[in-house]
Amino acid sequence: MALQIFDSKAQALRAFAPLEAGRVAIYVCGPTVQSAPHVGHLRSAVAFDIIKNWLTFGHSLSVKFVRNVTDIDDKILANAKDQSRDWLELAESVNQEFENAYSALGIATTAPEIQTPKATEFIAQMITLIELLIQRGHAYAATDGSANVFFDTASWPSYGELTNQKIENLEGEQDGSHGRKSPTDFALWKAHKSDEPDTASWQSPWGAGRPGWHIECSAMTHALLGESFDIHGGGLDLRFPHHENELAQSRAAGFDFANFWMHNGLVTIAGQKMSKSLGNGISAESLLASASASAVRYWLGSAHYRSTLDYSTTALAEAESALNRIKNFVRRASDVQTANGQTSGGVSGDRDAAEPTYPSAFIDAMDADFNVPAALAALHDAVRAGNSSLDAADTAAAASAAAQVTAMARVLGFEGALGDAASAGADRADEATVAKIDALVLARRQARADKDFALADSIRVELSELGVVLEDQADKTTWMWSN
RNA sequence: GGUGGAGUGGCUGAGCGGCCCAAAGCAGCAGCCUGCAAAGCUGUAAAACCACGGGUUCAAAUCCCGUCUCCACCUCCA
């Protein structure tokens, strides 16, 4: 089955074919680094990370992935002013928080195929693009003599094509014209304001100022991916006006622009969108403090990327339990292999081994517009089958199931958690503690052999207080950390 | 007012004309395992009249019409 992707411009599923055979170029709108990352940012980043993984691993495409960082914007300047900080320093520090959150979740930010350009690095390209738009009759310098430059929506008949809006139904900018000809015209270049720092101002043919929000993406896609590229992604809330305006600008400049548009659904809390005004936002920091990173990743994938995802502590706990089931299987399979004298690396994915095979149900699910919940079902099916194989002492079948599970987990991005599980408890504590635990486990084993169950139970309690959980098996006892 | 999305078991959440008397997970139940637990595993077991009312069809959770409820966007937003 071929890969189908829901193109939100066409509002339909379309068969995906790269513009250039074997390669795929993706541009995703990243954050405006104005304040700390929240769960919504993470959802978007994880969704597109999984998409990237499937194109890479599942379709063997060479992926070029760009996720921009908006580091100059009204909010950044306003927040910096409120906090009496330098805006560049604020942007840099918030960006660092984003990168920390991304790396905690296993979202690559530095891999060779990934680029994370900043808006301020592309001012020159934006100016060139604005000049081109003026030349082509789709943009104009402000009518009030300021350095503002606007996109002329009236000059672009297909304006509104992305979100199916008729221009007469749009309200447009109501807070004064600033030299606009029409309320729906949007800023390409914003004149420098006297109360804004000089460092937030660049010279341009129209006077000192800074870029409007939308132009950066048009300029960066052009500079990094060319006049046309395969997929443009971002959060659903960016469809209008941001993506609509990007599309208008880029097309009006003569570029084909994105072949597919993909929008991820928003995260709600108790059914409501999280927002600063409601004060119900969940920061990345508190999210990652409340559950393991891999559980967060599992949870973020537990609803289809286009569906609304509702946050709750129960949902995270469920994700943790579900993930544990997967981890336990991989660990059991690994234990059996190790016991059989095989290399323990065999189960958890030998990189030199042949390309992993995915169950057909997993492939079908991922090819159906990246249906991760259905893909997780396929993964759990493999876990159940693998467990049955272990119970039946069919180690070959179990190893094969474990390899498949690991391969699927790699696509979904929580493969790391499986490795941890396979290596039991080490590296969470110093060697002395581990040695002590091992000694206690052995002592309890001896006590049980001696039928001194009172002693055995007291040792179990002692270990429990150290945060250690025991698992008695027929011929041995293994231990792991209790969470 | 305009544009789009959603309502599926106790919970999360797929499915979007026949393979659906509806996947998977969580919770629960039963069994296995165990000195007892915990953890783990298994399940020919149990649990959903797929918001409501009509209609189309040989066949509807899935298509059409109407109704109700909820959410998002309409120039700050992932």
XYZ file of C-alpha atoms in Angstrom, chain A residues 57-395:
339
model
C 13.118 4.164 7.869
C 9.874 2.947 6.355
C 10.280 4.409 2.885
C 14.067 4.655 2.686
C 13.831 8.265 1.578
C 16.615 10.706 2.092
C 14.933 13.343 4.218
C 15.857 16.977 4.475
C 14.072 18.427 7.460
C 13.880 22.090 8.374
C 12.288 23.376 11.552
C 12.605 27.118 11.886
C 12.949 29.226 15.002
C 11.247 32.595 15.067
C 13.603 34.671 17.142
C 12.351 38.163 16.329
C 8.740 39.069 16.976
C 6.457 41.449 18.905
C 6.053 39.036 21.810
C 9.761 38.485 22.252
C 10.377 42.219 22.418
C 7.427 42.735 24.764
C 8.417 39.884 27.100
C 12.029 41.020 27.166
C 10.922 44.496 28.076
C 8.649 43.199 30.858
C 11.476 41.150 32.278
C 14.078 43.857 31.727
C 16.157 41.510 29.663
C 17.900 41.835 26.358
C 15.563 40.409 23.721
C 18.313 38.423 21.991
C 19.363 36.921 25.276
C 15.740 36.020 26.055
C 15.267 34.428 22.643
C 18.497 32.483 22.987
C 17.640 31.246 26.448
C 14.117 30.194 25.494
C 15.497 28.483 22.417
C 17.812 26.540 24.692
C 14.815 25.413 26.742
C 13.177 24.166 23.560
C 16.279 22.251 22.552
C 16.530 20.705 26.003
C 12.914 19.568 25.827
C 13.420 18.210 22.304
C 16.468 16.230 23.235
C 14.784 14.855 26.359
C 12.136 13.472 24.019
C 14.632 12.139 21.522
C 13.778 14.710 18.882
C 16.942 15.363 16.945
C 18.062 18.964 16.608
C 21.601 18.518 15.377
C 21.529 15.574 12.986
C 23.003 16.308 9.536
C 19.649 16.052 7.776
C 18.054 18.512 10.181
C 18.317 22.253 10.021
C 16.948 24.717 12.558
C 17.397 28.141 10.990
C 16.634 31.314 12.871
C 14.671 34.150 11.362
C 17.337 36.723 12.192
C 19.839 34.799 10.063
C 17.748 35.364 6.941
C 16.923 39.062 7.018
C 18.739 39.695 3.734
C 16.776 36.951 1.952
C 13.530 38.351 3.328
C 14.340 41.817 1.999
C 15.123 40.375 -1.419
C 11.825 38.513 -1.395
C 9.878 41.614 -0.393
C 11.519 43.529 -3.228
C 10.480 40.798 -5.638
C 6.897 41.002 -4.382
C 6.828 44.773 -4.848
C 8.277 44.338 -8.339
C 5.593 41.845 -9.229
C 2.874 44.159 -8.002
C 1.814 42.167 -4.930
C 3.265 44.336 -2.187
C 3.554 48.039 -1.525
C 5.274 50.511 0.777
C 2.906 51.949 3.380
C 0.634 54.733 2.231
C 1.417 56.732 5.371
C 5.069 57.221 4.510
C 6.325 54.863 7.218
C 8.783 52.062 6.537
C 5.978 49.497 6.703
C 5.523 47.235 3.717
C 2.356 45.222 3.171
C 1.250 42.346 1.037
C -1.528 43.460 -1.261
C -4.208 40.830 -0.751
C -6.465 42.398 -3.371
C -3.776 41.745 -5.974
C -3.791 38.041 -5.305
C -7.101 36.497 -6.354
C -6.438 33.119 -4.789
C -5.848 34.643 -1.353
C -7.690 32.386 1.115
C -7.149 29.209 -0.892
C -5.429 27.340 1.905
C -8.205 27.725 4.446
C -11.097 28.114 2.052
C -11.807 31.666 3.129
C -13.423 34.351 1.041
C -11.638 37.620 1.490
C -14.902 39.483 2.190
C -15.544 37.236 5.194
C -12.249 38.065 6.815
C -12.107 40.756 9.400
C -8.477 41.666 8.995
C -6.440 44.035 11.058
C -8.726 46.322 13.045
C -6.155 48.196 15.116
C -5.475 51.050 12.768
C -4.209 50.852 9.224
C -0.537 51.821 9.688
C -0.611 52.591 5.983
C -2.569 49.563 4.780
C -4.798 49.761 1.748
C -7.034 47.000 3.088
C -7.546 45.460 6.543
C -6.627 42.020 5.196
C -3.245 43.206 3.946
C -0.513 41.950 6.225
C 2.916 43.255 7.131
C 5.986 42.054 5.290
C 8.209 44.647 6.906
C 7.509 46.550 10.105
C 8.931 50.025 10.641
C 11.207 50.442 13.627
C 9.408 51.881 16.651
C 11.160 54.378 18.877
C 10.480 52.369 22.040
C 12.040 49.227 20.588
C 15.743 48.460 20.948
C 18.024 49.446 18.093
C 19.344 45.904 17.985
C 15.890 44.796 16.825
C 16.154 46.906 13.715
C 17.693 46.258 10.305
C 18.266 48.577 7.367
C 16.074 48.064 4.342
C 15.174 49.939 1.155
C 12.045 51.168 2.994
C 13.808 52.305 6.135
C 14.865 50.756 9.401
C 12.651 48.008 10.717
C 12.160 44.303 11.188
C 10.440 41.553 9.245
C 6.784 40.674 9.580
C 5.999 37.265 10.973
C 5.128 35.363 7.816
C 7.882 36.414 5.441
C 10.586 34.491 7.274
C 9.126 31.117 6.368
C 8.767 32.018 2.713
C 12.357 33.260 2.644
C 13.784 30.293 4.523
C 11.973 27.618 2.539
C 13.214 29.313 -0.602
C 16.780 29.596 0.648
C 17.025 26.098 2.117
C 14.609 23.961 0.123
C 14.055 25.827 -3.122
C 11.005 27.087 -4.935
C 9.062 23.934 -4.282
C 9.331 21.245 -1.653
C 7.330 18.266 -0.498
C 5.713 18.933 2.843
C 4.959 21.994 4.890
C 3.818 21.286 8.426
C 2.796 23.019 11.596
C 0.132 23.307 14.239
C -3.485 23.661 13.251
C -3.599 27.113 14.767
C -1.034 28.264 12.206
C -3.251 27.545 9.216
C -4.661 30.999 9.355
C -3.269 33.552 9.075
C 0.316 32.348 9.098
C 0.268 29.577 6.519
C -2.325 31.312 4.395
C -0.070 34.349 4.207
C 3.046 32.313 3.567
C 1.331 30.571 0.700
C 0.100 33.841 -0.802
C 3.530 35.453 -0.552
C 5.392 32.528 -1.975
C 3.009 31.925 -4.832
C 2.828 35.616 -5.617
C 6.634 35.592 -5.773
C 6.353 32.919 -8.434
C 7.226 29.832 -6.396
C 5.285 26.578 -6.445
C 5.815 26.206 -2.705
C 4.612 23.192 -0.714
C 3.236 20.103 -2.419
C 1.506 18.892 0.761
C 0.288 20.794 3.807
C 0.097 18.952 7.098
C -1.391 20.296 10.301
C -1.260 18.636 13.679
C -4.195 18.864 16.071
C -4.027 20.880 19.251
C -3.660 19.745 22.827
C -6.519 20.450 25.169
C -6.851 20.133 28.887
C -10.246 19.049 30.183
C -11.534 19.565 26.655
C -10.367 23.145 26.370
C -7.474 24.588 24.488
C -4.713 25.551 26.792
C -3.918 29.210 26.810
C -2.110 31.739 28.852
C -5.275 33.662 29.626
C -6.946 30.578 31.092
C -3.759 29.779 32.947
C -4.155 26.088 32.151
C -1.002 25.535 30.155
C 1.218 22.562 30.889
C 4.865 23.415 30.457
C 7.306 20.982 28.968
C 9.174 21.100 32.243
C 6.233 20.023 34.405
C 5.176 17.437 31.843
C 8.609 15.849 31.852
C 8.686 15.983 35.633
C 5.411 14.084 35.870
C 6.255 11.139 33.625
C 9.190 9.498 31.913
C 10.258 11.058 28.632
C 9.399 7.921 26.715
C 5.939 7.782 28.289
C 5.407 11.377 27.242
C 6.402 10.431 23.731
C 4.137 7.396 23.775
C 1.268 9.514 25.035
C 1.838 12.222 22.415
C 1.491 9.522 19.772
C -1.504 7.834 21.333
C -3.986 9.915 19.370
C -3.761 10.427 15.615
C -1.714 13.526 14.823
C -4.715 15.329 13.353
C -6.975 14.634 16.326
C -7.251 16.794 19.372
C -5.230 15.309 22.209
C -6.591 15.815 25.687
C -4.117 16.112 28.525
C -4.756 14.334 31.816
C -2.608 12.702 34.442
C -4.526 9.454 33.895
C -3.656 9.493 30.211
C 0.025 9.804 31.064
C -0.203 7.020 33.635
C -1.877 4.808 31.027
C 0.897 5.571 28.584
C 3.464 4.632 31.205
C 1.713 1.290 31.829
C 1.376 0.519 28.153
C 5.012 1.325 27.570
C 6.014 -0.881 30.488
C 4.303 -3.793 28.828
C 6.435 -3.265 25.741
C 9.603 -2.794 27.768
C 8.980 -5.937 29.774
C 8.599 -8.018 26.668
C 11.818 -6.734 25.150
C 13.615 -7.349 28.435
C 12.271 -10.883 28.742
C 13.212 -11.670 25.156
C 16.655 -10.225 25.722
C 17.145 -12.243 28.917
C 16.319 -15.441 27.098
C 18.738 -14.665 24.307
C 21.487 -13.802 26.735
C 20.854 -17.008 28.631
C 21.168 -18.885 25.359
C 24.623 -17.447 24.898
C 23.754 -15.060 22.125
C 24.883 -11.477 22.103
C 22.516 -9.333 24.040
C 22.682 -6.737 21.280
C 20.861 -9.079 18.967
C 17.449 -8.317 20.298
C 17.722 -4.640 20.853
C 18.564 -3.936 17.274
C 21.913 -4.598 15.747
C 22.578 -1.654 13.476
C 24.685 -3.791 11.174
C 21.865 -6.234 10.687
C 19.638 -6.200 7.644
C 16.905 -3.594 7.418
C 14.277 -4.428 10.002
C 11.025 -5.819 8.787
C 7.815 -4.279 9.980
C 4.567 -6.197 10.416
C 2.276 -5.453 7.512
C -0.327 -4.029 9.878
C 2.252 -1.506 11.076
C 3.190 -0.528 7.533
C -0.451 -0.171 6.542
C -1.149 1.967 9.604
C 1.797 4.275 9.080
C 1.079 4.550 5.367
C -2.495 5.550 6.146
C -1.630 9.148 6.948
C 0.699 8.174 9.804
C -1.923 6.421 11.898
C 0.209 5.995 14.989
C -2.589 4.644 17.260
C -3.195 1.832 14.767
C 0.571 1.354 14.478
C 0.761 1.007 18.251
C -1.924 -1.653 18.030
C 0.302 -3.540 15.581
C 3.228 -3.109 17.936
C 1.236 -4.507 20.831
C 0.105 -7.402 18.662
C 3.764 -8.224 18.105
C 4.389 -7.969 21.849
C 1.569 -10.384 22.602
C 2.738 -12.825 19.936
C 6.285 -12.542 21.217
C 5.235 -13.226 24.785
C 3.366 -16.289 23.651
C 6.474 -17.466 21.842
C 8.494 -16.997 25.019
C 5.979 -19.007 26.998
C 6.154 -21.700 24.352
C 9.973 -21.578 24.539
C 10.140 -20.644 20.881
C 13.106 -18.329 21.255
